[in-house]
């Protein structure tokens, strides 16, 4: 079945995929392609509208990628966002110039009676980040909105259905941003909304069958949400040609390896458990740098899979539960490296497989969960707390030892138990404990102690690209703190992280 399509031309950076997530949430199929995609390919995709997703570069810097200007004369609705607005203005005879940077959350006033702003209040908050502005509109365009410093924060040629915004409607920080995108999709581009996760699952299964053929696939199954959904999707696509390997690297949460094996028993899937804890801890001995930890773990993961695959006979593909925030943060999509994920930036250059299969690579966490439910996975598995591939290695700050891991396992288990008991496990998107390398003076009984500080982290987010710290009630934090210092040896102080993302990442390392 052919779905109506919105084509997103990505000018670089993460914004194209963030917009895609919003568009899919609004029930419209979309594809993200490089902005330099040939017009022949654009016509072949037959979109009902085009979105120009701004990137980190500016026109004046001379590095901004540019699409074929013919996209503006196709007769299709076009929405330029951020850098896409400057590009549209220049291509159609307007003028741009470097200006004082505007960044962060600003008040935007909507000046025009435009279909883009139907049912949107005349004023709101927008997320803006630009160093360049449109200073003269192209012929036939009118101003749509303004901020305190930017006269043309939006422009439109209603007759040609060409629209542009200087701010980002796709991010959570922009009020009514989803309404603006919805208006573009339905009021301007005439979408009917014929896309759903059911359709995505069907298409993904067909794509995997075509990609894999009769090849055999080895999957790294950690038991987390991403790898579990990846396993269910591959199982539906290729059945017995899938073998799952659970590497117990000694860095998992309390009782986690046993829980994962139990959860997948009876599903008819091939699952092999490999006890490699001593091997990983040996490689990590004395290592304190977080990037080095990730690289070592990534290397060892691959080597374990290669060894196991040789025992199984010829395995053609390695599958991973990589999701899009992993890709963005690893700097593999025109972005700078924030941190290397073991299943992205941590891969060694040489691997003994024909290729890597990453069927969730274009999905955000909430979409992965919806896909899991569509595939029939139990809610207990779909709503399992997110867990990084390197495991507790990136939640133990500094050197990793079995003793320090044991401390963190117990503290983290208590925190998760209390959050669940308080009924907060669905409202806080991610929560965990971190063993810092800070030791401080305390008192236990009548004796002086000099023990570790445990940090607690909880965040609220939809896409894991940005996050606000969770306002956990004080009485819950008090119970967690009291239990940890009472029940976990060598911990005498608990702190709670109240930093949002950005500037912090969700994990500490």
mmCIF file of C-alpha atoms in Angstrom, residues 8-17 19 32-36 52-57 63-66 81-84 87 168 170 324 328 333-336:
data_model
loop_
_atom_site.group_PDB
_atom_site.id
_atom_site.type_symbol
_atom_site.label_atom_id
_atom_site.label_comp_id
_atom_site.label_asym_id
_atom_site.label_seq_id
_atom_site.Cartn_x
_atom_site.Cartn_y
_atom_site.Cartn_z
ATOM 1 C CA UNK A 8 12.204 15.891 4.865
ATOM 2 C CA UNK A 9 15.328 17.338 3.284
ATOM 3 C CA UNK A 10 17.948 17.336 6.035
ATOM 4 C CA UNK A 11 20.485 20.160 6.010
ATOM 5 C CA UNK A 12 22.642 18.383 8.616
ATOM 6 C CA UNK A 13 22.443 17.789 12.353
ATOM 7 C CA UNK A 14 19.697 16.039 14.340
ATOM 8 C CA UNK A 15 16.708 18.169 13.374
ATOM 9 C CA UNK A 16 15.564 16.142 10.377
ATOM 10 C CA UNK A 17 14.990 13.046 12.467
ATOM 11 C CA UNK A 19 10.911 16.505 12.789
ATOM 12 C CA UNK A 32 14.389 11.827 5.669
ATOM 13 C CA UNK A 33 16.859 12.278 2.815
ATOM 14 C CA UNK A 34 19.965 14.444 2.331
ATOM 15 C CA UNK A 35 19.137 17.916 1.111
ATOM 16 C CA UNK A 36 21.178 17.340 -2.034
ATOM 17 C CA UNK A 52 13.544 21.752 4.883
ATOM 18 C CA UNK A 53 15.142 20.833 8.221
ATOM 19 C CA UNK A 54 17.752 23.369 9.270
ATOM 20 C CA UNK A 55 21.222 22.278 10.357
ATOM 21 C CA UNK A 56 24.128 23.761 12.308
ATOM 22 C CA UNK A 57 25.679 25.665 9.384
ATOM 23 C CA UNK A 63 29.111 25.416 4.377
ATOM 24 C CA UNK A 64 25.322 25.087 4.415
ATOM 25 C CA UNK A 65 24.121 22.295 2.173
ATOM 26 C CA UNK A 66 21.647 23.432 -0.483
ATOM 27 C CA UNK A 81 12.607 25.407 9.490
ATOM 28 C CA UNK A 82 15.439 27.429 11.072
ATOM 29 C CA UNK A 83 18.282 27.311 8.498
ATOM 30 C CA UNK A 84 15.669 26.128 6.003
ATOM 31 C CA UNK A 87 17.895 28.985 2.499
ATOM 32 C CA UNK A 168 11.969 24.909 15.850
ATOM 33 C CA UNK A 170 9.492 20.100 16.430
ATOM 34 C CA UNK A 324 18.186 7.173 16.805
ATOM 35 C CA UNK A 328 22.897 11.356 17.052
ATOM 36 C CA UNK A 333 24.767 11.887 11.402
ATOM 37 C CA UNK A 334 26.613 15.147 10.738
ATOM 38 C CA UNK A 335 26.787 15.894 14.464
ATOM 39 C CA UNK A 336 29.604 16.157 16.975
#
